[in-house]
Each structure stands twice: as structure tokens, then as C-alpha cells.
Coordinates of C-alpha atoms and ligand atoms in Angstrom, one line a residue:
X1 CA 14.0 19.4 -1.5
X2 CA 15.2 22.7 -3.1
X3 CA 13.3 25.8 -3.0
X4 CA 9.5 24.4 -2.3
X5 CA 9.4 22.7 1.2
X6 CA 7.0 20.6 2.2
X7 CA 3.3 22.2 2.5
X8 CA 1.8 21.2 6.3
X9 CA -1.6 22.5 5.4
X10 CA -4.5 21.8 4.4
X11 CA -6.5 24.1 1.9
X12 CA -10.2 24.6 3.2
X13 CA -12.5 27.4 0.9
X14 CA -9.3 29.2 -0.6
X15 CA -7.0 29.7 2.6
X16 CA -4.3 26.9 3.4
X17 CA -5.1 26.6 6.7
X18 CA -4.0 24.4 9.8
X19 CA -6.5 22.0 11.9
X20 CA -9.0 23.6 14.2
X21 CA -7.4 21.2 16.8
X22 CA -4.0 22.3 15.9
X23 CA -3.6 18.4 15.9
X24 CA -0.9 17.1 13.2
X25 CA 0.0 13.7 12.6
X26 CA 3.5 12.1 10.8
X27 CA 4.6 11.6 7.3
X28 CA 7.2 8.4 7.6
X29 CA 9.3 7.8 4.5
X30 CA 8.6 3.8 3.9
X31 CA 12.3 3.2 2.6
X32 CA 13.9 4.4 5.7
X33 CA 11.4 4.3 8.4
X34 CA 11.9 8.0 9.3
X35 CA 9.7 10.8 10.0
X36 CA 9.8 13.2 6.7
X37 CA 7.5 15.1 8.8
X38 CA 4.1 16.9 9.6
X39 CA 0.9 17.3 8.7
X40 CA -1.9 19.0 9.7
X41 CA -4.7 16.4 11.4
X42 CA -8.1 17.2 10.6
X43 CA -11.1 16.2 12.4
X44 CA -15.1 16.7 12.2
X45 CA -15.2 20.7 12.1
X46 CA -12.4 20.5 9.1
X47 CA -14.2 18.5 7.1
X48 CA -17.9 20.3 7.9
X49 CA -15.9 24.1 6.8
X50 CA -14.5 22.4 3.3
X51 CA -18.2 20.6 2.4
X52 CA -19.7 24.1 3.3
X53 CA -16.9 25.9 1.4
X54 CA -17.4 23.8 -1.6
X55 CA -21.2 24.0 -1.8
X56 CA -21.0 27.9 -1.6
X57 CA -18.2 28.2 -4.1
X58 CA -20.8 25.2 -6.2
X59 CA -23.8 27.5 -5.4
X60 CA -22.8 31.2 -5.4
X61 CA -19.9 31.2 -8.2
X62 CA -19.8 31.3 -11.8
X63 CA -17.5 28.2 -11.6
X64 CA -20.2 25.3 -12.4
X65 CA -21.4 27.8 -15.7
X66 CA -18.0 29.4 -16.8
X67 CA -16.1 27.1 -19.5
X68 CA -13.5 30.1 -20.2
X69 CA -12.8 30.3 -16.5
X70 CA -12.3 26.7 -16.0
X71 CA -10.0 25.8 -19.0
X72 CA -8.0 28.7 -18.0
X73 CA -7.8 27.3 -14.4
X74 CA -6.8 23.7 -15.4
X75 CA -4.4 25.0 -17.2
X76 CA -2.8 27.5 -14.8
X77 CA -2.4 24.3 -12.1
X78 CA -0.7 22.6 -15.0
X79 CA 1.9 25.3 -15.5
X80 CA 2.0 25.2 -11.5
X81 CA 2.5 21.5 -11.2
X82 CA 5.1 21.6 -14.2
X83 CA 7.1 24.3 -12.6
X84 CA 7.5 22.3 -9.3
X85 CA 7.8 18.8 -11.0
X86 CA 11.4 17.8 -9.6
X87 CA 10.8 18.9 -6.0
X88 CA 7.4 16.7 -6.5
X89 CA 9.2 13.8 -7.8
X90 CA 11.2 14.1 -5.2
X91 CA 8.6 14.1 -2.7
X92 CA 7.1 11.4 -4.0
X93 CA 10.0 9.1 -4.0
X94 CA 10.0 10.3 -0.1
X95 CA 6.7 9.7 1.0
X96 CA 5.5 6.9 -1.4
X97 CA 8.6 4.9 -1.7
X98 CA 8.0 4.4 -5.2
X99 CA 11.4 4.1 -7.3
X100 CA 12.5 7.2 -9.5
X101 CA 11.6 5.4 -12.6
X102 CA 8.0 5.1 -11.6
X103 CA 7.9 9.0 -11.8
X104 CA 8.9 8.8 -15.3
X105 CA 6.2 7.3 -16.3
X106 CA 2.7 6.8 -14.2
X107 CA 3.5 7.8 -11.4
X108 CA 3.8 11.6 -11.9
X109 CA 5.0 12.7 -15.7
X110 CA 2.6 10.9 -17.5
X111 CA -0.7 12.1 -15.4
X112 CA 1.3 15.6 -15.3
X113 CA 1.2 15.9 -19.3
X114 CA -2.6 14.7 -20.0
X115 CA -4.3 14.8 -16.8
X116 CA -5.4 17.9 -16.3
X117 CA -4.7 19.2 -20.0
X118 CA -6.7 16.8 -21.3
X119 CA -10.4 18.3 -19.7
X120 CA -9.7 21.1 -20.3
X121 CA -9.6 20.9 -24.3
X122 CA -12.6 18.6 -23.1
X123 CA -14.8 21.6 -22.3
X124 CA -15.2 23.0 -25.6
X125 CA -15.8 19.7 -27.3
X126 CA -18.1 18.1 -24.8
X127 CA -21.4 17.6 -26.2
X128 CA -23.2 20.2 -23.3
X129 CA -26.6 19.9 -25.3
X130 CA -27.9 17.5 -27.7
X131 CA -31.6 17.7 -29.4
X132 CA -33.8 14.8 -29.6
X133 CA -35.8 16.5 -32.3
X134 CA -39.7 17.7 -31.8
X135 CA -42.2 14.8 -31.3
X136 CA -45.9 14.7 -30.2
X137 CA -45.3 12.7 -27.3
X138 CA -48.8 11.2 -26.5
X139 CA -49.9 11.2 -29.4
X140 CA -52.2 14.4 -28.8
X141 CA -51.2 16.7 -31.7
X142 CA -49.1 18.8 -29.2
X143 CA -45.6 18.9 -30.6
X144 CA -42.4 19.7 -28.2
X145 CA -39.3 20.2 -29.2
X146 CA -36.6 18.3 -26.7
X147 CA -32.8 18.6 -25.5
X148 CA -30.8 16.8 -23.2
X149 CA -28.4 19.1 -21.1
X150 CA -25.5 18.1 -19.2
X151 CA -24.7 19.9 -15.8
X152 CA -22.0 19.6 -13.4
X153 CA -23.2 17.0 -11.0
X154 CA -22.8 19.5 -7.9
X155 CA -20.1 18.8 -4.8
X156 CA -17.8 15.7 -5.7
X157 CA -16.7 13.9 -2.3
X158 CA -13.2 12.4 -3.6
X159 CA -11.2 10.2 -1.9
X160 CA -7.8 8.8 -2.5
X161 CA -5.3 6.1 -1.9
X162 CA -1.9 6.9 -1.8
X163 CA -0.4 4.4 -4.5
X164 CA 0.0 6.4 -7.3
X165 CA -1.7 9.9 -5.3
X166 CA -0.7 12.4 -7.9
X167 CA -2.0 10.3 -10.9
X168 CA -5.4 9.4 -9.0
X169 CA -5.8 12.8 -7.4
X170 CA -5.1 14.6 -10.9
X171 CA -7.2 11.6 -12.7
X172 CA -10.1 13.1 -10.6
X173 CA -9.6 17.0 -10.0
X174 CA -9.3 17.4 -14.1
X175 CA -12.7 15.8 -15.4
X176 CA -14.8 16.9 -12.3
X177 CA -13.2 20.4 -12.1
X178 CA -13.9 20.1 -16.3
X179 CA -17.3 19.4 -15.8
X180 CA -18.1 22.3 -13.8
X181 CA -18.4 20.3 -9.8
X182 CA -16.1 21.7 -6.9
X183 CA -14.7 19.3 -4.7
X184 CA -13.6 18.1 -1.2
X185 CA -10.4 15.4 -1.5
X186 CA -9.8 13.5 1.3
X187 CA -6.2 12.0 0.4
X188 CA -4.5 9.1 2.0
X189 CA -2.6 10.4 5.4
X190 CA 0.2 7.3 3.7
X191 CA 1.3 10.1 1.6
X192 CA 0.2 13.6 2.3
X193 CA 2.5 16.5 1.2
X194 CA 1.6 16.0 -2.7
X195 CA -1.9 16.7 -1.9
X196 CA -0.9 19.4 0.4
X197 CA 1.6 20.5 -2.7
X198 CA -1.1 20.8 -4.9
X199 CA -3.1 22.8 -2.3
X200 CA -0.9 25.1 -2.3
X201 CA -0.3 25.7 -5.9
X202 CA -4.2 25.9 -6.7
X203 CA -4.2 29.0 -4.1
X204 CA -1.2 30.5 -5.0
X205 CA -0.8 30.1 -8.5
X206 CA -4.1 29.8 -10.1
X207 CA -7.6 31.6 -10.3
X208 CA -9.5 29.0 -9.3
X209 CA -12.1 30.3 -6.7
X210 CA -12.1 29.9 -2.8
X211 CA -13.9 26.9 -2.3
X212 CA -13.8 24.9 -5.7
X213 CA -10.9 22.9 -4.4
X214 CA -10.6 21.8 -0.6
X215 CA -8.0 19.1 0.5
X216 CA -8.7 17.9 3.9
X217 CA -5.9 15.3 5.1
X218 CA -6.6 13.3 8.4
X219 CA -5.0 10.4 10.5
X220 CA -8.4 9.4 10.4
X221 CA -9.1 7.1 7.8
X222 CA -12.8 7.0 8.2
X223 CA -13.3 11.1 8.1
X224 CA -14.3 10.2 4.9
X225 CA -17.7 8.8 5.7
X226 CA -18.4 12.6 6.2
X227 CA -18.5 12.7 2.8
X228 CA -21.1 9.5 2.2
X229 CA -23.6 11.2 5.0
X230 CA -23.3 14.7 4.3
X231 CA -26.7 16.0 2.3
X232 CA -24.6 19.3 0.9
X233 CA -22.3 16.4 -0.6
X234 CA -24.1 15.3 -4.1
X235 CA -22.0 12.2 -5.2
X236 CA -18.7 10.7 -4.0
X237 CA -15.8 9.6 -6.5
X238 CA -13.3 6.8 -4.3
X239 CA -10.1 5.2 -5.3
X240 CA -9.1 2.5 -2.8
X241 CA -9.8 -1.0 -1.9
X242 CA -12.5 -3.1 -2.2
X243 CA -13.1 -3.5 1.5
X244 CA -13.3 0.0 2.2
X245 CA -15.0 0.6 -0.8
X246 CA -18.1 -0.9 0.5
X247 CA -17.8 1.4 3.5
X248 CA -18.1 4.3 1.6
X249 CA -20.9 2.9 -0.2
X250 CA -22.8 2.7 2.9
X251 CA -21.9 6.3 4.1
X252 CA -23.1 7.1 0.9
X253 CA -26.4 5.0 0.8
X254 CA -27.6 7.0 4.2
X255 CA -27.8 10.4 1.4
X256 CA -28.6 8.3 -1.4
X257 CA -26.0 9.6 -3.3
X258 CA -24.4 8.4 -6.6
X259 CA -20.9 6.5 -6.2
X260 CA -17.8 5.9 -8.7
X261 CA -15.8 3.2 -7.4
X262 CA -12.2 2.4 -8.4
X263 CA -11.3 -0.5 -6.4
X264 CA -9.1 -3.2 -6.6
X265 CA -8.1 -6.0 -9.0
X266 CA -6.2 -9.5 -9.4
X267 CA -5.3 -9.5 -13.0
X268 CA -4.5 -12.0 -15.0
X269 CA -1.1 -12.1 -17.3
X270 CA -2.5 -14.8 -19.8
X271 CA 0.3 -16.0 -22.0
X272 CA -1.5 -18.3 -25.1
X273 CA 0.4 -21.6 -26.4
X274 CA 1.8 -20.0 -29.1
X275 CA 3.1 -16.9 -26.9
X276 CA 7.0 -16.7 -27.2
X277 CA 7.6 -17.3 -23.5
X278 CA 11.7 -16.9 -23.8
X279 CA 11.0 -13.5 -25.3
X280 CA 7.9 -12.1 -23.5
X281 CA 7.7 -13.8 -19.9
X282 CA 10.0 -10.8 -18.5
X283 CA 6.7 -8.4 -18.4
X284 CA 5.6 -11.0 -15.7
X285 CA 7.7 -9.4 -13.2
X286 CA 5.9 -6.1 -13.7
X287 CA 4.6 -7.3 -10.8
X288 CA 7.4 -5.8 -9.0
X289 CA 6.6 -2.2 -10.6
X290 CA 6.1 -0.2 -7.6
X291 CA 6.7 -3.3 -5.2
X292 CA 3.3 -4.6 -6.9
X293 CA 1.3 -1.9 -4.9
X294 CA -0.4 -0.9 -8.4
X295 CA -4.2 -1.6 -8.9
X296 CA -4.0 -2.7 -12.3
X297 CA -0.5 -4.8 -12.2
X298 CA -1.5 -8.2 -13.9
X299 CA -0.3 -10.3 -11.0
X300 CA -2.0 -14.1 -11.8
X301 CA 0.8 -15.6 -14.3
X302 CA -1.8 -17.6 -16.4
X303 CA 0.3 -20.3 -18.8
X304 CA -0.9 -23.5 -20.7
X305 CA 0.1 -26.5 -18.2
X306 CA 2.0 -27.9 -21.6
X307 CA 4.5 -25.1 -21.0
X308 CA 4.2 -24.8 -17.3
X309 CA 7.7 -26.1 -16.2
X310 CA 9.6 -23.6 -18.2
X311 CA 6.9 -20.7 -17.7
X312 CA 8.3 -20.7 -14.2
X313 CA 11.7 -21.4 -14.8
X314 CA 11.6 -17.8 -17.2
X315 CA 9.5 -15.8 -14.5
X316 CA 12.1 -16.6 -11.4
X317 CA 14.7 -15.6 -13.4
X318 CA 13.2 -12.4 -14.9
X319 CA 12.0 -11.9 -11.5
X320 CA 15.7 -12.5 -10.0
X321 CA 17.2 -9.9 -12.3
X322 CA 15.2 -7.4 -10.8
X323 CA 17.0 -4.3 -8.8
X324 CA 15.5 -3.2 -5.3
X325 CA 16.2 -1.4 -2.5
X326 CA 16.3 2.5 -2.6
X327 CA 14.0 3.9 -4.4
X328 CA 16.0 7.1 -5.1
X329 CA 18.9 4.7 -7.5
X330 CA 17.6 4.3 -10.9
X331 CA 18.9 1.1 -11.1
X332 CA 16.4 0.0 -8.9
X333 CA 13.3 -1.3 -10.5
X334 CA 11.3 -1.9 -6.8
X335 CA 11.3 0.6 -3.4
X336 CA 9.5 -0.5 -0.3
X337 CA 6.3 -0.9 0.4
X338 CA 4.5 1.6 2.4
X339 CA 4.0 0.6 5.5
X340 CA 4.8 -1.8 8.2
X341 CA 1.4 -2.7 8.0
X342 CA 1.0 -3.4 4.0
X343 CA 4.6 -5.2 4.5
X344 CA 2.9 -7.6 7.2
X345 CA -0.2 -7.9 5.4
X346 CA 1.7 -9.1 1.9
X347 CA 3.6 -11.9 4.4
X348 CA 0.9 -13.1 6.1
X349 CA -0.6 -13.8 1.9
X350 CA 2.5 -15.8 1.2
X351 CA 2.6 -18.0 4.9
X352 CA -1.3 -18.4 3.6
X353 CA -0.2 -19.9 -0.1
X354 CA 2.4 -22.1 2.2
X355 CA -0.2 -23.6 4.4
X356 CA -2.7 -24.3 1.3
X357 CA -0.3 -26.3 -0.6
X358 CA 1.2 -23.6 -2.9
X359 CA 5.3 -23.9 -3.8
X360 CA 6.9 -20.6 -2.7
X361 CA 9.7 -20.8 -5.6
X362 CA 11.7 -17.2 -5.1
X363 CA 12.0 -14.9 -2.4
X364 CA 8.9 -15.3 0.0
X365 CA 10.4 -13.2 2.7
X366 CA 12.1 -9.8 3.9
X367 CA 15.2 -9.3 2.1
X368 CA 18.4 -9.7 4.8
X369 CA 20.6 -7.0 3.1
X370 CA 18.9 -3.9 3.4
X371 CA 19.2 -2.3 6.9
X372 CA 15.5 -0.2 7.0
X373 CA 12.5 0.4 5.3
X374 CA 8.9 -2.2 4.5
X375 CA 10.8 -4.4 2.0
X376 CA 9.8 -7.4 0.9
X377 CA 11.9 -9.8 -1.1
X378 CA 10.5 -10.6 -5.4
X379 CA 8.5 -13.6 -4.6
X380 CA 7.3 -16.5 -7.3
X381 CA 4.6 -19.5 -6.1
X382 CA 3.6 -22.1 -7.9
X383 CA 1.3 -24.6 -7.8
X384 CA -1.3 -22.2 -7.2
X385 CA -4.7 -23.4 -7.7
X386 CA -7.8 -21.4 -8.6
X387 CA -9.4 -21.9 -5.0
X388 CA -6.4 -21.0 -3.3
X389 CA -6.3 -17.2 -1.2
X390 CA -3.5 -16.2 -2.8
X391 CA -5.4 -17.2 -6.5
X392 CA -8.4 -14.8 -5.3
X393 CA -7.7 -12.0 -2.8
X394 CA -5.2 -9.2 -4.2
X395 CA -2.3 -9.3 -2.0
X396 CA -1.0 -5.7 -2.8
X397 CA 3.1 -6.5 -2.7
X398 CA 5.9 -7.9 -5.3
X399 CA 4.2 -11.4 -5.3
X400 CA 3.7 -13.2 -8.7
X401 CA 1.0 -16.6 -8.6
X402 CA 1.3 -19.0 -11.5
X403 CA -1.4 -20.9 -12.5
X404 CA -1.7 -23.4 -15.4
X405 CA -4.5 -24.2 -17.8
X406 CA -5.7 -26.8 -20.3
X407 CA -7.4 -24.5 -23.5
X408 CA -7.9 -21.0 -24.3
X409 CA -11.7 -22.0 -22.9
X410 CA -10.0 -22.7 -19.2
X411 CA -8.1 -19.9 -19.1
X412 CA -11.1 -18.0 -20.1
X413 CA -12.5 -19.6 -17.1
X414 CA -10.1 -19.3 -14.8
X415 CA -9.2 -16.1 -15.5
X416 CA -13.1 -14.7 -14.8
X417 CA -12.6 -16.8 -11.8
X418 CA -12.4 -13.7 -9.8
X419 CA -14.4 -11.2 -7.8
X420 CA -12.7 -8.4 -9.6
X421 CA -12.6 -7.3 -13.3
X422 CA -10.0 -4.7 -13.6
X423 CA -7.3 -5.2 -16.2
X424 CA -5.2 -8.1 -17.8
X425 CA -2.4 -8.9 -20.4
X426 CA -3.0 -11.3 -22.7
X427 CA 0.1 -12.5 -25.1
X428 CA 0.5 -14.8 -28.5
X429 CA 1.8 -15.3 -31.6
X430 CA -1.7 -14.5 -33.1
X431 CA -3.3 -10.8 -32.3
X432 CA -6.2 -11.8 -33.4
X433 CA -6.9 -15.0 -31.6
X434 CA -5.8 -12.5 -28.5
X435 CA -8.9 -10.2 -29.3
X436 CA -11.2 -13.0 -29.8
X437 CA -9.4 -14.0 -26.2
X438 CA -10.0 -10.3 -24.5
X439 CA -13.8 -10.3 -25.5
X440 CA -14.4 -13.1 -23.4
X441 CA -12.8 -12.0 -20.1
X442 CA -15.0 -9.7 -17.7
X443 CA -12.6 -7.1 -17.2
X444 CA -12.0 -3.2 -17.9
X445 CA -8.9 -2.5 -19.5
X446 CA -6.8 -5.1 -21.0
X447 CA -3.7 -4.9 -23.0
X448 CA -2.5 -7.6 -26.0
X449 CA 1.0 -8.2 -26.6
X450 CA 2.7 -5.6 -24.4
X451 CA 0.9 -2.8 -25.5
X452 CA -0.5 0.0 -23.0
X453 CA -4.1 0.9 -23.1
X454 CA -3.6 4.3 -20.6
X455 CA -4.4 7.5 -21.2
X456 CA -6.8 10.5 -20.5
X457 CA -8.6 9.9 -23.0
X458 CA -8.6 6.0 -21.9
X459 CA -11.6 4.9 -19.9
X460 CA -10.3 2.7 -17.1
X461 CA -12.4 1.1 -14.1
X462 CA -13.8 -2.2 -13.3
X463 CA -16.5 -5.0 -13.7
X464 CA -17.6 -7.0 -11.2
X465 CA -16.2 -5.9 -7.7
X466 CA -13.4 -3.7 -9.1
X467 CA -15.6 -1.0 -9.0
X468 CA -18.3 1.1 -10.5
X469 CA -17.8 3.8 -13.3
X470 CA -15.4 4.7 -15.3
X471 CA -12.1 7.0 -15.1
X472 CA -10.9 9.4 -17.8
X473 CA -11.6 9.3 -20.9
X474 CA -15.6 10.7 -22.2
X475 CA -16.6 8.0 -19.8
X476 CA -15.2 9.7 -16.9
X477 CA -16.2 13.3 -17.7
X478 CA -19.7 12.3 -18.0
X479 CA -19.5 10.4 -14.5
X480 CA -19.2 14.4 -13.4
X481 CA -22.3 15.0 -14.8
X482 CA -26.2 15.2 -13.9
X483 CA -28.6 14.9 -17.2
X484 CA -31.2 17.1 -17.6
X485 CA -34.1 16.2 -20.3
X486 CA -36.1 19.6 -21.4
X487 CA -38.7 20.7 -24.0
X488 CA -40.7 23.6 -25.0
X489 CA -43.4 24.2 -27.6
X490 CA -42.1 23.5 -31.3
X491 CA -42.7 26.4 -33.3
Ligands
NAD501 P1 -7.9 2.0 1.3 O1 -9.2 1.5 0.8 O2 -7.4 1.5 2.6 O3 -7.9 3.6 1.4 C1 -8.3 4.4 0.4 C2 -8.8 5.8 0.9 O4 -9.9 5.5 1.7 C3 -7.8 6.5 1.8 O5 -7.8 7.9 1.6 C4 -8.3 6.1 3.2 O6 -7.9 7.0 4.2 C5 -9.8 6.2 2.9 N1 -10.6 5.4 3.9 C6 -10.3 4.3 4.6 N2 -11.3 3.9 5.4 C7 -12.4 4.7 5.0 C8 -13.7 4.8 5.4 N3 -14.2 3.9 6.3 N4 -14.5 5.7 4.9 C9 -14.0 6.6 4.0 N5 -12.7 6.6 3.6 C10 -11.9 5.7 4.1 O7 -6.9 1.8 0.1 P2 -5.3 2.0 0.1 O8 -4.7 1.0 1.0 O9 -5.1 3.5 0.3 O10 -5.0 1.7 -1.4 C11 -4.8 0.4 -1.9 C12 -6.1 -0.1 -2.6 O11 -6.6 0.8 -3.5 C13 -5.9 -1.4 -3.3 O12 -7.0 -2.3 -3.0 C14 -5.9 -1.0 -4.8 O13 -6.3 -2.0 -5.7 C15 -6.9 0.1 -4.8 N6 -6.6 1.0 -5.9 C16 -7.5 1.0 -6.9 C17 -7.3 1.8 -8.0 C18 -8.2 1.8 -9.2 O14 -8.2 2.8 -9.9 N7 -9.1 0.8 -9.3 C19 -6.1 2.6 -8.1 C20 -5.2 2.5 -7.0 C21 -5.5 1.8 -5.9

């Protein structure tokens, strides 16, 4: 990294500040298996200084009332984030494992143009205050005129996984800081420094007040269930997995606080009978994008049982052709994954689909030609059926199930065979019959015939157990947001 090392601390009411404890804990690059490096280690008394610093900064600023104030702010960490992009790629690439050519795209330069830009012109258009008109409510000839106000919801506890950390973490910082809330983000300790990175950059280069933004990172996954019980914290917005998800729910339940979940997902990638397989099959080993560690990576390869044989044929090879190994080389369409422990947990999914029945057709194992990092080798089974694990539980690596069906009304059904609802791909030869297709699976974002639903402006989120609430888009700003319903006397 050039001229912006690494940032060690954390940034708790304005000051970027080490752990009471002094305690720091290791940032390991995932392609190598080397330390990158420290970072500072909070515990309890962290976390209780950033929820106090961001209720005063909520309570005692202009920052919740101050539209001017907060465009300007978005804005300025924009300009900061832009001016420090390549030593943030970079770091990404270190710390997440996540192949240059993911930073093109989601992983950092398509958040970096909209996410935070896209609030901000937000403010002025958001619909603040709307009138119901006057009415005589009961009916006693007292008329009342009525508006419902929008207010910032109050102290957003935010927590993050570190699959995509600048998208999520940016994804979440520009509609609640938008809306007026301060914050406390607890990032994953997977992949620190970005968070620490943009830490830095809100204190240094931007007005945002001490307080509005606090980034507490810990070795201690569950410091975030301060967040749930703490009665200065007024709702909690979590990114992770479904498993911890419900975790935080519970923290949360003990304040009785409002939750926004974004949890995980087993997508379907639902190719119709009249889909051009030869042609469009490659975008089943998407799967690999990012070693499959993506939420909303489509990763059940749904095809019509007529077509089956040569559905898999096409998907080994496309997923044969594709480049891994260090994440740095462009060619290189896959990194690692990050962790020894997300490696093992992505194995022990593929010995399950072995001892089930399931046809491991590609890969299945740890590649033999690259000397370090959490790799695991592009992996194809077949002969997966619905009840299977590996049909139902999101394995989280570069692991592609296929699974055949009869009619578009069983793939319908198998495809809503699932606890989660949180994206999809559907492709034919017939858009329309694709729509009629996509209202009829229970699922938040889906995309027909290769074309990408993401954006700012884009709700995304899940039914079912993918999550509650909606990111981005008008959807996601009013998630931010408390209603207030008021009237006074009509004149
Ligand atoms: P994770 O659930 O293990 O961790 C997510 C965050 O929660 C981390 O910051 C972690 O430190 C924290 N955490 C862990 N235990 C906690 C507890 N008891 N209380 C409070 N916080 C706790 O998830 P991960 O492994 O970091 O990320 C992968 C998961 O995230 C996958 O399931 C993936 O589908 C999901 N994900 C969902 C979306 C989405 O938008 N729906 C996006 C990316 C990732």
C-alpha cells in the first residue's frame, strides 16, 4: 500500500482511538495465510463509550434535523473514499481475498459511485411530511387537519459481515446517515482495516460530527449483542447469516427493538425448456464469483430433466474454464476463501452431498497446485435432490448443485422449496413466460435473462428466512425511519 497504511483504530465519538484494554487481535490475508496485521480488540467498555457517543451526538446535535449538513457530509466521505480508492482496492484484495475484478464491479466501485451519493440527493426528495387532509374523526363535528412525519429512527446498531464489507457497510451508513440516525458498526474482525479506513476518513476528512459514526471492531463476534440489549440503542440493522441472525434477534427482543435482517440465501438459477443452454449456461458458474461467498449468487442450477444430461455437461465445462488462485492476477476469476474455517465448513457440505447420494462431477476438493491460502477447487454435483443438505442449507464456497425438474409448475415448486427467499435468475427464449415465472417464486430480487437488478435505488432483501426489510432503494431509507402521525385544529 502507497501512501495510506493501514488504520489500527477504531473511531469511538469522533477520536480514532485504540482499545481500553490495549488488546489487538490479527488481520490474516486468506490467499496466503499471513498476518497483514493488527487491529485494535475491543471489549465491553468500547462498545458502552460508542453507544453513549452516538446517543449524545443523536440527542444533543443538529445532525438528526439538519438536511444541508448531512448531504454535505455524505458527500465529503465520498470525495474521501474516492481519493483513497486504489489503496482500498488494494486492501480489499488483502484482507478479503476477493479477486481484483470483483472490485470493479460490487465489491467496491460500484457501491463507491451510488452508495453513499445516492441518499444524499435522497434527502431533498424524501417525502419528510405528507397530509392526510382534515377529517372529523368521530364523527363529532370537530375537524383536524393530519400529517404524517418521518423522523430519523434514533441510534442504528449495524452489524456487518465481511463478504463484500465496503458494499454492505456503505449500503447502510448512506440511507441511515440520510435519514438523519447516528450509528454504531460493528464490522466483521475477517476483514477489518476497510472499516477502520473509513473511520479514519469520516474524522479526518469530513464534517460529520463526533459521535454520528462509531466503528467498534472486536475478535469477539458476539460484542454485538451489546447492541440488541442496550436501551440507548433504538433499532439494529444486521447483514450476516441466518444462524446468527436469530441471535441478534434475541439480543434485540430483550429491548424490544426493531430489526432489519439481511441474511442468507440459496438461490436458484432456473434455466426454462426453451432457454439456449449452449449460449447462457456459462452464468452458472457465477457461482465461483468471489469463491461463491456472495449472499445473493444463484447457486441451485435448476434445468428441465429433458435437458438434464447436457445442462451438466455445459456447467463443468464453463465451470472448468474458470481462472483461480491469486486474487491480485486479473486473469483470475476466483481468490480464496476466507478462512480456514469457511474452507472446512464448504468441505464438510460436499463429503455431506457424497454420503446422501449426490454425484460430485468437478472438483470437490482443495486444489493440489497452489502452495497457501483457504482454496477450494470449482465443484459441480449432480444428482442432487430437493431433500438433500446440500439442496437446502447455503454452503457459502464455489459449489454449484444441479437439480432437474419436470414443468415450469415443478420448478416453481422446487425452487420455493427453500427456507430462504433472496434472489434468483431465471432464463428462456420467452421474457414474458420468465415474468409470469418470477411472480410465482417467493423471493426478493430476481433477474431474467442475465440482466442485473442492483442498484441504490434497488430494493434488495429477503422473504422467508432471508431476512426482514429491505436494503437501498426508498425501501431502505424508510427502514431508517420512525413515523409520526400529527393533527391540529383545521381552520
Ligand atoms: P456471520 O453471521 O457469521 O457474521 C456476521 C456479523 O455478525 C459479523 O460482524 C459477526 O462478527 C457478527 N456476529 C457473529 N455472532 C454474533 C452474535 N452472537 N451477536 C451479534 N453479532 C454477531 O456471517 P458472516 O460469516 O460474516 O457472513 C456470511 C453470511 O452473511 C452468509 O450467510 C451470507 O448469506 C450472509 N450475507 C447476507 C447478505 C444479505 O444482504 N442478505 C449479504 C452478505 C452476506
Amino acid at each position: 500500500m502507497s501512501d495510506h497504511e493501514h488504520e489500527p483504530r477504531m473511531l469511538i465519538d469522533g477520536v480514532l482511538t485504540e482499545a481500553a484494554s490495549g488488546a489487538t487481535f490479527d488481520n490474516v490475508n486468506p490467499a496466503t495465510e499471513k498476518v497483514l496485521g493488527t487491529t485494535s480488540d475491543a471489549g465491553h467498555e468500547d462498545m458502552a463509550a460508542a453507544i453513549a457517543a452516538a446517543r449524545r451526538a443523536f440527542d444533543e446535535t443538529s445532525w438528526a434535523t439538519d438536511h444541508d449538513l448531512r448531504t454535505t457530509c455524505l458527500l465529503q466521505l465520498q470525495a474521501a473514499l474516492e481519493g483513497e480508492r486504489e489503496e482500498l482496492r488494494a486492501e480489499l484484495i488483502a484482507e478479503v481475498g476477493c479477486p481484483v475484478i470483483t472490485t470493479y464491479g460490487p465489491q467496491l466501485d460500484a457501491p463507491l459511485r451510488e452508495a453513499l451519493a445516492w441518499p444524499a440527493a435522497m434527502i431533498a426528495e424524501f417525502p419528510w411530511r405528507r397530509s392526510l387532509g382534515p377529517k372529523d374523526a368521530f364523527g363529532m363535528g370537530s375537524l383536524s387537519e393530519r400529517e404524517v412525519w418521518k423522523e430519523p429512527g434514533g441510534v442504528v446498531g449495524t452489524i456487518t459481515p465481511w463478504t463484500f464489507p465496503v458494499e454492505i457497510i456503505l449500503n447502510k451508513l448512506g440511507p441511515l446517515l440520510a435519514m438523519g440516525n447516528t450509528c454504531v458498526l460493528k464490522p466483521a474482525p475477517d476483514t477489518p482495516w476497510n472499516a477502520t479506513r473509513i473511520g479514519r476518513l469520516i474524522a479526518e476528512h469530513t464534517d460529520i460530527p463526533a459521535g454520528v459514526v462509531n466503528i467498534v471492531l472486536s475478535s469477539d463476534h458476539a460484542l454485538g449483542e451489546d447492541l440488541g440489549t442496550s436501551p440507548d440503542v433504538d433499532m439494529i440493522a444486521f447483514t450476516g447469516s441466518t444462524v446468527t441472525g436469530r441471535k441478534v434477534m434475541a439480543a434485540a427482543s430483550t429491548t424490544l427493538k426493531p430489526v432489519f435482517l439481511e441474511l442468507g440465501g440459496k438461490s436458484v438459477n432456473l434455466f426454462l425448456d426453451d432457454a439456449d443452454l449452449a449460449a447462457e449456461i456459462g452464468s452458472a458458474a457465477g457461482v465461483c464469483f468471489h469463491a461463491g461467498q456472495g449472499c445473493a449468487i444463484p447457486t441451485r442450477l435448476l434445468v428441465p430433466w429433458s435437458r438434464y444430461d447436457e445442462a451438466v455437461e455445459l456447467a463443468v465445462a464453463a465451470m472448468e474454464s474458470i481462472g483461480y488462485g491469486d486474487p491480485a492476477d486479473p486473469s483470475n476469476f476466483m481468490g480464496p476463501l476466507v478462512s480456514a474455517r469457511q474452507r472446512d465448513r464448504v468441505l464438510g457440505h460436499i463429503e455431506s452431498a457424497r454420503t446422501e447420494g449426490a454425484r460430485i462431477v468437478l472438483g470437490g476438493g482443495i486444489p493440489g497446485h497452489l502452495p497457501a491460502g483457504y482454496y477450494v477447487e470449482p465443484t459441480v454435483i449432480a444428482d442432487v435432490t430437493p431433500s438433500m443438505t446440500v439442496a437446502q442449507e447455503e454452503i457459502f464456497g464455489p459449489v454449484l448443485v444441479v437439480q432437474g425438474f419436470d414443468d415450469d409448475d415443478d420448478a416453481v415448486r422446487i425452487a420455493n422449496d427453500s427456507t430462504y427467499g433472496l434472489s434468483g435468475m431465471i432464463t428462456s427464449g420467452d421474457v414474458e413466460r420468465a415474468k409470469a415465472i418470477a411472480a410465482r417464486i417467493r423471493t426478493g430480487t430476481l433477474g431474467i435473462n442475465g440482466a442485473i437488478w442492483y442498484g441504490a435505488d434497488a430494493p434488495f432483501g429477503g422473504y422467508k428466512q432471508s431476512g426482514i426489510g429491505r436494503q437501498c432503494g426508498i425501501e431502505g431509507l424508510e427502514m431508517f425511519t420512525e413515523t409520526k402521525t400529527v393533527a391540529w385544529p383545521a381552520t
